[in-house]
mmCIF file of C-alpha atoms in Angstrom:
data_model
loop_
_atom_site.group_PDB
_atom_site.id
_atom_site.type_symbol
_atom_site.label_atom_id
_atom_site.label_comp_id
_atom_site.label_asym_id
_atom_site.label_seq_id
_atom_site.Cartn_x
_atom_site.Cartn_y
_atom_site.Cartn_z
ATOM 1 C CA MET A 1 82.736 243.456 -6.613
ATOM 2 C CA LEU A 2 80.163 241.328 -8.431
ATOM 3 C CA ILE A 3 76.601 241.516 -7.112
ATOM 4 C CA ARG A 4 75.821 237.842 -6.702
ATOM 5 C CA PRO A 5 73.461 236.312 -4.094
ATOM 6 C CA LEU A 6 75.156 234.875 -1.040
ATOM 7 C CA LEU A 7 75.604 231.115 -1.138
ATOM 8 C CA LEU A 8 74.347 229.223 1.910
ATOM 9 C CA VAL A 9 76.310 226.039 2.496
ATOM 10 C CA SER A 10 76.885 223.581 5.315
ATOM 11 C CA LEU A 11 80.579 223.050 5.708
ATOM 12 C CA LEU A 12 82.249 220.173 7.474
ATOM 13 C CA ILE A 13 84.912 222.394 8.985
ATOM 14 C CA ALA A 14 88.348 220.870 8.504
ATOM 15 C CA PRO A 15 89.888 219.515 11.730
ATOM 16 C CA ALA A 16 93.094 221.550 11.307
ATOM 17 C CA THR A 17 91.306 224.759 12.252
ATOM 18 C CA ALA A 18 91.890 227.400 14.869
ATOM 19 C CA GLN A 19 91.289 225.933 18.301
ATOM 20 C CA GLY A 20 91.428 229.212 20.140
ATOM 21 C CA CYS A 21 94.615 230.519 21.707
ATOM 22 C CA PRO A 22 96.458 228.453 24.309
ATOM 23 C CA ASN A 23 98.045 231.656 25.622
ATOM 24 C CA GLY A 24 96.869 235.242 25.405
ATOM 25 C CA THR A 25 93.581 236.557 23.989
ATOM 26 C CA PHE A 26 91.372 234.997 21.302
ATOM 27 C CA TRP A 27 89.574 237.513 19.088
ATOM 28 C CA LYS A 28 86.467 236.724 17.067
ATOM 29 C CA ARG A 29 83.211 238.521 16.314
ATOM 30 C CA ASP A 30 81.410 235.738 14.432
ATOM 31 C CA SER A 31 78.873 233.456 16.111
ATOM 32 C CA LEU A 32 80.461 230.130 15.154
ATOM 33 C CA PRO A 33 81.986 227.969 17.898
ATOM 34 C CA VAL A 34 85.646 228.497 18.720
ATOM 35 C CA ALA A 35 86.386 225.068 17.226
ATOM 36 C CA PRO A 36 83.495 224.129 14.902
ATOM 37 C CA ALA A 37 82.801 220.411 14.577
ATOM 38 C CA GLY A 38 80.513 218.624 12.131
ATOM 39 C CA LEU A 39 78.243 220.379 9.658
ATOM 40 C CA THR A 40 78.255 224.130 10.191
ATOM 41 C CA ALA A 41 76.040 226.439 8.141
ATOM 42 C CA VAL A 42 77.806 229.500 6.697
ATOM 43 C CA SER A 43 77.435 231.931 3.791
ATOM 44 C CA VAL A 44 80.044 232.024 1.029
ATOM 45 C CA ILE A 45 80.194 235.523 -0.495
ATOM 46 C CA GLN A 46 80.771 234.636 -4.152
ATOM 47 C CA GLY A 47 81.074 238.211 -5.392
ATOM 48 C CA MET A 48 84.459 238.977 -3.797
ATOM 49 C CA CYS A 49 86.892 239.418 -6.710
ATOM 50 C CA GLU A 50 90.649 239.128 -6.866
ATOM 51 C CA GLY A 51 92.135 242.349 -5.529
ATOM 52 C CA GLU A 52 89.279 242.893 -3.054
ATOM 53 C CA SER A 53 89.462 242.421 0.697
ATOM 54 C CA ALA A 54 87.427 241.245 3.660
ATOM 55 C CA GLY A 55 88.126 242.436 7.189
ATOM 56 C CA VAL A 56 86.856 242.497 10.745
ATOM 57 C CA VAL A 57 87.169 245.354 13.225
ATOM 58 C CA PHE A 58 88.018 244.331 16.791
ATOM 59 C CA GLU A 59 87.519 246.561 19.814
ATOM 60 C CA MET A 60 89.947 246.617 22.739
ATOM 61 C CA PRO A 61 88.958 247.994 26.153
ATOM 62 C CA ALA A 62 90.773 251.249 26.855
ATOM 63 C CA SER A 63 92.519 249.651 29.843
ATOM 64 C CA MET A 64 93.872 246.667 27.883
ATOM 65 C CA PRO A 65 97.651 246.599 27.351
ATOM 66 C CA VAL A 66 99.096 247.011 23.879
ATOM 67 C CA GLN A 67 98.886 243.674 22.056
ATOM 68 C CA ARG A 68 101.053 241.634 19.656
ATOM 69 C CA ILE A 69 99.189 239.552 17.055
ATOM 70 C CA THR A 70 100.511 235.986 17.219
ATOM 71 C CA GLN A 71 98.124 234.118 14.891
ATOM 72 C CA VAL A 72 95.583 235.057 12.209
ATOM 73 C CA VAL A 73 92.657 233.032 10.864
ATOM 74 C CA ALA A 74 91.185 233.333 7.346
ATOM 75 C CA PRO A 75 87.883 231.650 6.392
ATOM 76 C CA TRP A 76 87.666 230.013 2.967
ATOM 77 C CA GLY A 77 84.669 227.978 1.868
ATOM 78 C CA ALA A 78 83.147 226.494 -1.273
ATOM 79 C CA ALA A 79 79.814 225.584 -2.798
ATOM 80 C CA LEU A 80 78.387 222.286 -1.505
ATOM 81 C CA GLY A 81 81.095 222.261 1.132
ATOM 82 C CA VAL A 82 83.656 220.831 -1.293
ATOM 83 C CA GLY A 83 87.178 220.848 0.084
ATOM 84 C CA GLY A 84 90.503 221.470 -1.587
ATOM 85 C CA PHE A 85 89.853 224.680 -3.551
ATOM 86 C CA GLN A 86 92.868 226.903 -2.979
ATOM 87 C CA ALA A 87 93.615 230.601 -2.915
ATOM 88 C CA ALA A 88 96.491 232.949 -2.108
ATOM 89 C CA LEU A 89 95.692 235.808 0.268
ATOM 90 C CA ASP A 90 97.513 238.879 1.465
ATOM 91 C CA GLY A 91 97.062 239.797 5.126
ATOM 92 C CA GLU A 92 96.929 243.316 6.537
ATOM 93 C CA VAL A 93 96.574 244.709 10.050
ATOM 94 C CA TYR A 94 95.474 248.275 10.779
ATOM 95 C CA ASP A 95 95.758 249.932 14.189
ATOM 96 C CA GLY A 96 93.006 252.427 14.986
ATOM 97 C CA GLY A 97 90.202 253.447 12.645
ATOM 98 C CA SER A 98 86.722 254.982 12.604
ATOM 99 C CA PHE A 99 83.532 255.057 10.524
ATOM 100 C CA SER A 100 81.738 257.808 8.617
ATOM 101 C CA GLY A 101 78.436 256.302 7.573
ATOM 102 C CA ALA A 102 79.195 253.491 5.135
ATOM 103 C CA ALA A 103 82.836 254.559 4.748
ATOM 104 C CA ALA A 104 85.480 252.919 6.904
ATOM 105 C CA ASN A 105 88.415 255.143 7.814
ATOM 106 C CA MET A 106 91.247 252.684 8.313
ATOM 107 C CA GLY A 107 93.885 253.358 10.939
ATOM 108 C CA GLN A 108 97.624 253.038 10.499
ATOM 109 C CA LEU A 109 98.738 250.062 8.420
ATOM 110 C CA VAL A 110 101.096 248.259 10.816
ATOM 111 C CA PHE A 111 101.531 245.019 8.883
ATOM 112 C CA SER A 112 101.286 243.714 5.336
ATOM 113 C CA LEU A 113 102.177 240.103 4.636
ATOM 114 C CA SER A 114 103.179 240.834 1.045
ATOM 115 C CA ALA A 115 105.228 243.918 1.910
ATOM 116 C CA GLN A 116 106.937 242.819 5.116
ATOM 117 C CA ALA A 117 107.225 239.083 4.595
ATOM 118 C CA THR A 118 107.274 239.036 0.763
ATOM 119 C CA ALA A 119 104.780 236.195 0.947
ATOM 120 C CA ASN A 120 101.110 235.346 0.851
ATOM 121 C CA MET A 121 98.884 233.036 2.864
ATOM 122 C CA GLN A 122 97.918 229.773 1.190
ATOM 123 C CA VAL A 123 94.343 228.785 2.089
ATOM 124 C CA GLN A 124 91.909 226.127 0.983
ATOM 125 C CA SER A 125 88.270 225.247 1.364
ATOM 126 C CA HIS A 126 86.601 224.598 3.540
ATOM 127 C CA SER A 127 88.460 225.702 6.547
ATOM 128 C CA LEU A 128 89.404 228.298 9.106
ATOM 129 C CA ASN A 129 92.967 228.593 7.834
ATOM 130 C CA THR A 130 95.595 229.692 10.358
ATOM 131 C CA LEU A 131 98.937 231.455 10.025
ATOM 132 C CA ASP A 132 101.489 231.887 12.805
ATOM 133 C CA THR A 133 102.486 235.570 12.894
ATOM 134 C CA SER A 134 104.406 235.551 16.172
ATOM 135 C CA THR A 135 107.706 236.367 14.421
ATOM 136 C CA TYR A 136 106.393 239.515 12.701
ATOM 137 C CA ASN A 137 105.972 241.704 15.810
ATOM 138 C CA ILE A 138 102.538 243.040 14.770
ATOM 139 C CA ILE A 139 101.607 245.642 17.401
ATOM 140 C CA VAL A 140 98.038 246.910 17.887
ATOM 141 C CA GLY A 141 96.421 249.058 20.541
ATOM 142 C CA ALA A 142 98.927 251.901 20.366
ATOM 143 C CA ALA A 143 96.316 254.285 18.933
ATOM 144 C CA PRO A 144 94.490 256.364 21.576
ATOM 145 C CA PRO A 145 90.999 255.213 22.646
ATOM 146 C CA THR A 146 87.932 256.924 21.212
ATOM 147 C CA GLY A 147 84.182 256.899 21.805
ATOM 148 C CA ASN A 148 82.021 256.513 24.894
ATOM 149 C CA PRO A 149 82.813 254.146 26.472
ATOM 150 C CA PRO A 150 86.327 254.580 25.085
ATOM 151 C CA VAL A 151 87.721 251.717 23.008
ATOM 152 C CA ARG A 152 90.701 251.163 20.761
ATOM 153 C CA ARG A 153 90.119 249.485 17.408
ATOM 154 C CA PHE A 154 92.245 247.361 15.147
ATOM 155 C CA ALA A 155 91.305 245.616 11.913
ATOM 156 C CA LEU A 156 92.495 242.302 10.481
ATOM 157 C CA CYS A 157 91.944 242.065 6.724
ATOM 158 C CA PHE A 158 92.626 239.568 3.938
ATOM 159 C CA ARG A 159 92.854 240.413 0.237
ATOM 160 C CA VAL A 160 92.357 237.836 -2.514
ATOM 161 C CA ASP A 161 95.582 237.820 -4.513
ATOM 162 C CA LEU A 162 94.718 234.680 -6.482
ATOM 163 C CA ASN A 163 91.535 232.603 -6.443
ATOM 164 C CA LEU A 164 92.324 229.199 -7.949
ATOM 165 C CA HIS A 165 88.775 227.914 -8.295
ATOM 166 C CA PRO A 166 88.721 226.376 -11.823
ATOM 167 C CA SER A 167 85.321 227.751 -12.878
ATOM 168 C CA GLY A 168 85.244 231.068 -11.045
ATOM 169 C CA THR A 169 85.762 234.555 -12.456
ATOM 170 C CA CYS A 170 85.013 238.037 -11.216
ATOM 171 C CA ALA A 171 82.374 238.377 -13.956
ATOM 172 C CA THR A 172 80.497 235.209 -12.901
ATOM 173 C CA GLY A 173 81.483 234.909 -9.235
ATOM 174 C CA TYR A 174 83.762 232.502 -7.386
ATOM 175 C CA PRO A 175 82.066 229.435 -5.847
ATOM 176 C CA ALA A 176 85.018 229.309 -3.438
ATOM 177 C CA ASN A 177 85.444 232.485 -1.405
ATOM 178 C CA PHE A 178 85.402 234.075 2.048
ATOM 179 C CA PHE A 179 82.514 233.010 4.243
ATOM 180 C CA THR A 180 80.504 234.598 7.067
ATOM 181 C CA ASP A 181 78.667 233.035 10.000
ATOM 182 C CA ASN A 182 75.230 233.662 8.451
ATOM 183 C CA SER A 183 73.022 230.545 8.295
ATOM 184 C CA GLN A 184 69.699 232.021 7.131
ATOM 185 C CA PRO A 185 68.522 232.985 3.619
ATOM 186 C CA PRO A 186 67.101 236.491 3.176
ATOM 187 C CA THR A 187 63.308 236.757 3.517
ATOM 188 C CA PHE A 188 60.854 239.214 1.988
ATOM 189 C CA PRO A 189 60.532 242.096 2.665
ATOM 190 C CA PHE A 190 64.298 242.329 2.377
ATOM 191 C CA ALA A 191 65.985 244.298 5.157
ATOM 192 C CA CYS A 192 69.409 244.081 6.714
ATOM 193 C CA ASN A 193 69.099 242.488 10.146
ATOM 194 C CA PRO A 194 71.363 244.448 12.539
ATOM 195 C CA VAL A 195 71.704 241.399 14.794
ATOM 196 C CA THR A 196 72.834 239.096 11.985
ATOM 197 C CA THR A 197 74.884 241.794 10.256
ATOM 198 C CA PRO A 198 75.917 244.398 12.853
ATOM 199 C CA GLN A 199 77.321 247.695 11.679
ATOM 200 C CA ARG A 200 80.956 248.689 12.330
ATOM 201 C CA THR A 201 82.045 245.057 12.501
ATOM 202 C CA SER A 202 82.771 243.590 9.043
ATOM 203 C CA LEU A 203 84.603 245.407 6.261
ATOM 204 C CA ILE A 204 84.672 245.079 2.477
ATOM 205 C CA GLN A 205 87.210 246.743 0.211
ATOM 206 C CA ILE A 206 85.357 247.216 -3.072
ATOM 207 C CA GLN A 207 87.178 248.059 -6.290
ATOM 208 C CA GLY A 208 86.561 251.708 -7.126
ATOM 209 C CA GLN A 209 85.105 252.480 -3.684
ATOM 210 C CA GLY A 210 87.712 251.583 -1.071
ATOM 211 C CA TRP A 211 86.863 250.322 2.391
ATOM 212 C CA ARG A 212 83.189 250.054 3.346
ATOM 213 C CA ASP A 213 81.146 248.871 6.299
ATOM 214 C CA ALA A 214 79.784 245.574 4.962
ATOM 215 C CA ALA A 215 76.402 246.203 6.634
ATOM 216 C CA LEU A 216 75.957 249.483 4.724
ATOM 217 C CA ALA A 217 77.893 248.890 1.492
ATOM 218 C CA THR A 218 76.261 249.360 -1.910
ATOM 219 C CA VAL A 219 77.254 248.549 -5.495
ATOM 220 C CA SER A 220 75.634 250.597 -8.275
ATOM 221 C CA GLY A 221 73.247 251.960 -5.660
ATOM 222 C CA ILE A 222 72.087 248.483 -4.594
ATOM 223 C CA ALA A 223 72.560 247.535 -0.929
ATOM 224 C CA LEU A 224 74.569 244.352 -0.470
ATOM 225 C CA CYS A 225 72.873 243.363 2.790
ATOM 226 C CA PRO A 226 70.919 241.085 3.105
ATOM 227 C CA ILE A 227 70.735 239.474 -0.368
ATOM 228 C CA TYR A 228 74.377 239.685 -1.424
ATOM 229 C CA TYR A 229 76.038 239.841 1.961
ATOM 230 C CA ALA A 230 74.889 238.848 5.468
ATOM 231 C CA GLY A 231 76.589 237.918 8.731
ATOM 232 C CA VAL A 232 80.066 238.532 10.121
ATOM 233 C CA TRP A 233 83.278 237.408 8.442
ATOM 234 C CA CYS A 234 84.758 234.439 10.300
ATOM 235 C CA ILE A 235 88.102 236.251 10.555
ATOM 236 C CA ARG A 236 89.875 235.682 13.853
ATOM 237 C CA CYS A 237 93.211 236.185 15.560
ATOM 238 C CA CYS A 238 95.224 235.585 18.714
ATOM 239 C CA SER A 239 97.222 238.150 20.654
ATOM 240 C CA GLU A 240 99.420 238.502 23.703
ATOM 241 C CA ASP A 241 100.610 241.464 25.756
ATOM 242 C CA ALA A 242 103.162 243.161 23.522
ATOM 243 C CA PHE A 243 105.291 244.628 26.299
ATOM 244 C CA PRO A 244 104.870 242.680 29.527
ATOM 245 C CA ALA A 245 106.695 244.234 32.452
ATOM 246 C CA PHE A 246 109.450 241.970 33.746
ATOM 247 C CA TYR A 247 112.584 241.955 35.847
ATOM 248 C CA ASN A 248 114.594 238.759 35.300
ATOM 249 C CA GLY A 249 118.088 237.718 36.277
ATOM 250 C CA PHE A 250 120.246 236.568 33.377
ATOM 251 C CA ALA A 251 123.844 236.202 34.619
ATOM 252 C CA ALA A 252 125.723 235.341 37.815
ATOM 253 C CA GLY A 253 128.109 237.758 39.505
ATOM 254 C CA CYS A 254 131.193 237.119 41.617
ATOM 255 C CA PRO A 255 131.044 236.463 45.389
ATOM 256 C CA GLY A 256 132.072 238.945 48.053
ATOM 257 C CA THR A 257 132.538 238.582 51.810
ATOM 258 C CA LEU A 258 128.804 237.942 52.336
ATOM 259 C CA GLY A 259 128.311 236.040 49.079
ATOM 260 C CA THR A 260 127.130 237.332 45.705
ATOM 261 C CA ALA A 261 124.987 240.479 45.740
ATOM 262 C CA GLN A 262 121.495 239.735 44.423
ATOM 263 C CA LEU A 263 118.803 241.820 42.763
ATOM 264 C CA ILE A 264 115.316 241.085 44.126
ATOM 265 C CA PRO A 265 112.432 242.980 42.429
ATOM 266 C CA ALA A 266 109.762 244.219 44.864
ATOM 267 C CA THR A 267 107.667 245.817 42.081
ATOM 268 C CA LEU A 268 107.874 245.573 38.299
ATOM 269 C CA PRO A 269 108.672 248.455 35.890
ATOM 270 C CA ARG A 270 105.233 249.597 34.696
ATOM 271 C CA LEU A 271 104.179 252.899 33.143
ATOM 272 C CA GLY A 272 103.389 255.593 35.697
ATOM 273 C CA THR A 273 104.718 253.613 38.670
ATOM 274 C CA THR A 274 107.938 253.330 40.658
ATOM 275 C CA MET A 275 109.952 250.142 40.421
ATOM 276 C CA PHE A 276 111.681 248.982 43.623
ATOM 277 C CA VAL A 277 114.547 246.487 43.768
ATOM 278 C CA ILE A 278 116.191 245.071 46.893
ATOM 279 C CA VAL A 279 119.961 244.565 46.762
ATOM 280 C CA ASN A 280 121.383 242.227 49.401
ATOM 281 C CA ASN A 281 124.765 240.900 50.515
ATOM 282 C CA LEU A 282 126.374 244.354 50.883
ATOM 283 C CA PRO A 283 129.241 243.909 53.387
ATOM 284 C CA VAL A 284 129.538 247.616 54.292
ATOM 285 C CA ASN A 285 125.947 248.638 53.406
ATOM 286 C CA LEU A 286 127.216 250.598 50.424
ATOM 287 C CA GLY A 287 127.154 249.949 46.706
ATOM 288 C CA LEU A 288 126.396 251.168 43.225
ATOM 289 C CA MET A 289 123.665 250.171 40.775
ATOM 290 C CA LEU A 290 124.991 249.943 37.231
ATOM 291 C CA THR A 291 122.202 250.555 34.703
ATOM 292 C CA GLY A 292 122.686 250.370 30.963
ATOM 293 C CA PHE A 293 121.024 249.980 27.586
ATOM 294 C CA SER A 294 123.008 246.921 26.545
ATOM 295 C CA ASN A 295 124.234 243.575 27.782
ATOM 296 C CA THR A 296 126.401 242.974 24.734
ATOM 297 C CA VAL A 297 128.572 246.095 24.367
ATOM 298 C CA SER A 298 130.010 248.734 26.702
ATOM 299 C CA GLY A 299 132.808 251.245 27.066
ATOM 300 C CA PHE A 300 134.977 248.334 28.188
ATOM 301 C CA GLY A 301 134.303 246.479 24.946
ATOM 302 C CA PRO A 302 132.078 243.463 24.307
ATOM 303 C CA LEU A 303 130.063 242.072 27.215
ATOM 304 C CA PRO A 304 130.509 240.090 29.314
ATOM 305 C CA ALA A 305 133.865 241.711 30.089
ATOM 306 C CA ASN A 306 136.420 240.258 32.499
ATOM 307 C CA MET A 307 137.251 243.002 35.025
ATOM 308 C CA THR A 308 140.298 241.348 36.572
ATOM 309 C CA GLY A 309 142.517 243.900 34.843
ATOM 310 C CA VAL A 310 141.015 246.768 36.848
ATOM 311 C CA GLY A 311 141.268 244.912 40.169
ATOM 312 C CA LEU A 312 137.893 243.106 40.259
ATOM 313 C CA THR A 313 139.463 239.672 40.343
ATOM 314 C CA ASN A 314 137.468 237.005 38.456
ATOM 315 C CA CYS A 315 134.468 239.316 38.070
ATOM 316 C CA LEU A 316 132.494 239.673 34.828
ATOM 317 C CA LEU A 317 130.682 242.865 33.829
ATOM 318 C CA HIS A 318 127.308 241.986 32.227
ATOM 319 C CA ALA A 319 125.576 245.404 31.943
ATOM 320 C CA SER A 320 126.885 248.546 30.282
ATOM 321 C CA PRO A 321 127.458 251.109 33.076
ATOM 322 C CA ASP A 322 125.644 254.008 31.374
ATOM 323 C CA LEU A 323 124.203 255.267 34.676
ATOM 324 C CA LEU A 324 125.562 254.793 38.216
ATOM 325 C CA THR A 325 123.285 255.170 41.241
ATOM 326 C CA THR A 326 124.567 255.107 44.831
ATOM 327 C CA LEU A 327 123.094 252.432 47.095
ATOM 328 C CA VAL A 328 123.080 253.097 50.847
ATOM 329 C CA GLY A 329 121.451 250.619 53.199
ATOM 330 C CA GLY A 330 121.652 248.833 56.491
ATOM 331 C CA GLY A 331 121.877 245.274 57.674
ATOM 332 C CA GLY A 332 123.559 244.230 54.468
ATOM 333 C CA THR A 333 120.710 245.356 52.178
ATOM 334 C CA ALA A 334 119.709 248.489 50.272
ATOM 335 C CA SER A 335 116.838 249.471 48.029
ATOM 336 C CA TYR A 336 116.893 250.942 44.541
ATOM 337 C CA SER A 337 113.991 252.820 42.937
ATOM 338 C CA LEU A 338 113.236 253.884 39.361
ATOM 339 C CA ALA A 339 110.318 256.214 38.556
ATOM 340 C CA VAL A 340 108.802 255.131 35.228
ATOM 341 C CA PRO A 341 107.124 257.909 33.193
ATOM 342 C CA ASN A 342 103.500 257.406 32.207
ATOM 343 C CA SER A 343 104.320 257.672 28.509
ATOM 344 C CA ASN A 344 104.039 255.161 25.668
ATOM 345 C CA SER A 345 107.377 256.467 24.410
ATOM 346 C CA VAL A 346 109.159 254.286 26.997
ATOM 347 C CA LEU A 347 106.879 251.262 26.581
ATOM 348 C CA GLY A 348 108.974 248.224 25.738
ATOM 349 C CA VAL A 349 112.295 249.857 26.651
ATOM 350 C CA ARG A 350 114.762 247.300 28.002
ATOM 351 C CA LEU A 351 117.478 248.066 30.526
ATOM 352 C CA TYR A 352 120.156 245.955 32.150
ATOM 353 C CA GLN A 353 121.378 246.219 35.727
ATOM 354 C CA GLN A 354 124.198 244.867 37.859
ATOM 355 C CA PRO A 355 125.117 245.933 41.405
ATOM 356 C CA PHE A 356 128.595 246.704 42.674
ATOM 357 C CA ALA A 357 129.110 245.924 46.366
ATOM 358 C CA PHE A 358 131.863 247.823 48.186
ATOM 359 C CA ASP A 359 134.051 245.258 49.970
ATOM 360 C CA PRO A 360 137.482 246.874 50.671
ATOM 361 C CA PRO A 361 139.512 243.815 51.732
ATOM 362 C CA LEU A 362 138.203 241.560 48.938
ATOM 363 C CA ASN A 363 140.511 242.546 46.052
ATOM 364 C CA PRO A 364 142.599 245.463 44.735
ATOM 365 C CA PHE A 365 139.514 247.319 43.498
ATOM 366 C CA GLY A 366 137.680 246.827 46.781
ATOM 367 C CA GLY A 367 134.431 245.157 45.840
ATOM 368 C CA SER A 368 132.452 242.688 43.754
ATOM 369 C CA LEU A 369 129.893 242.664 40.951
ATOM 370 C CA GLY A 370 126.585 240.999 41.782
ATOM 371 C CA ASN A 371 124.094 239.059 39.690
ATOM 372 C CA ALA A 372 122.804 240.846 36.580
ATOM 373 C CA ALA A 373 119.163 241.361 35.572
ATOM 374 C CA ALA A 374 117.220 242.508 32.499
ATOM 375 C CA LEU A 375 114.075 244.625 32.814
ATOM 376 C CA GLN A 376 111.383 245.700 30.364
ATOM 377 C CA ILE A 377 109.038 248.616 30.909
ATOM 378 C CA GLY A 378 105.475 247.418 30.409
ATOM 379 C CA ASN A 379 101.858 248.375 31.004
#
């Protein structure tokens, strides 16, 4: 990293910027508005070289469900607020992490744009550049909480692969670079303001040093804050619950004497709880719950499978019958329960269910297959 004074500029933030998240959670630690409009004062950190990275650490409450990152935002600005200077960035997401003084101990690398998508993010000044990551299944929050009060951390980082500013070099600095939310020049006597530049928030990956807390980082024994770095990187992201609990019907069964048996969820499948499902339209108050790990293949072959050959006339099997549970009820209904372990090892597991209703006079097999449902174990 080149030690070069921060560059205060007023940027007319491009209109095609992040406007928050229409669904889910919006993450930012900078002080700029969610959707900046008009002239906005920021600091361009000219000393960030190609191969170096900027990042922000986000803190999740211990009770928050595991999240999936759906959009990332990279700030890129230029001297005098000039637009159109381009760069190619790599994006990385780390789950977990801690600090030891100025050193940042990164958590598990769960996503790399260059490694997993064989691509980079094209950005330009002066803008909060966005990238849709909803197809990459970037999961954060799986690491156990730490601290008091307990939190779970994840870090979103961007590395400069290629800075295309025509006059910039690592030796002289790049007039187009990442920017922070800082709007004030440093004043004598120089001291890092913990309000403007809070510790354990912004990260810098410096060549030859690795990851550092930007508020405490030094180069050749010289502190970067407040002359060469100040503020919080304007790095942002959106997330949604990674494994929402659900129980949804997906296929129709075949009718019996009382009509088609239905699956009605009373509670959803969440960790450490018991899921209850009501099964109705049972002519003799007796049935079976077919539970399986697939709705595409089974011991009978591909699903759905026509079961006419075994006596279930005009009935389709939609769930692999890996587990059979007896249903006994009254008044034409019965209840089914499933105890869900309180373990992240089952988080996101999907199962498929279909009831069989005993109905002796209906067909040679003596029953019908009800509507099928898919469930996912969530928080």
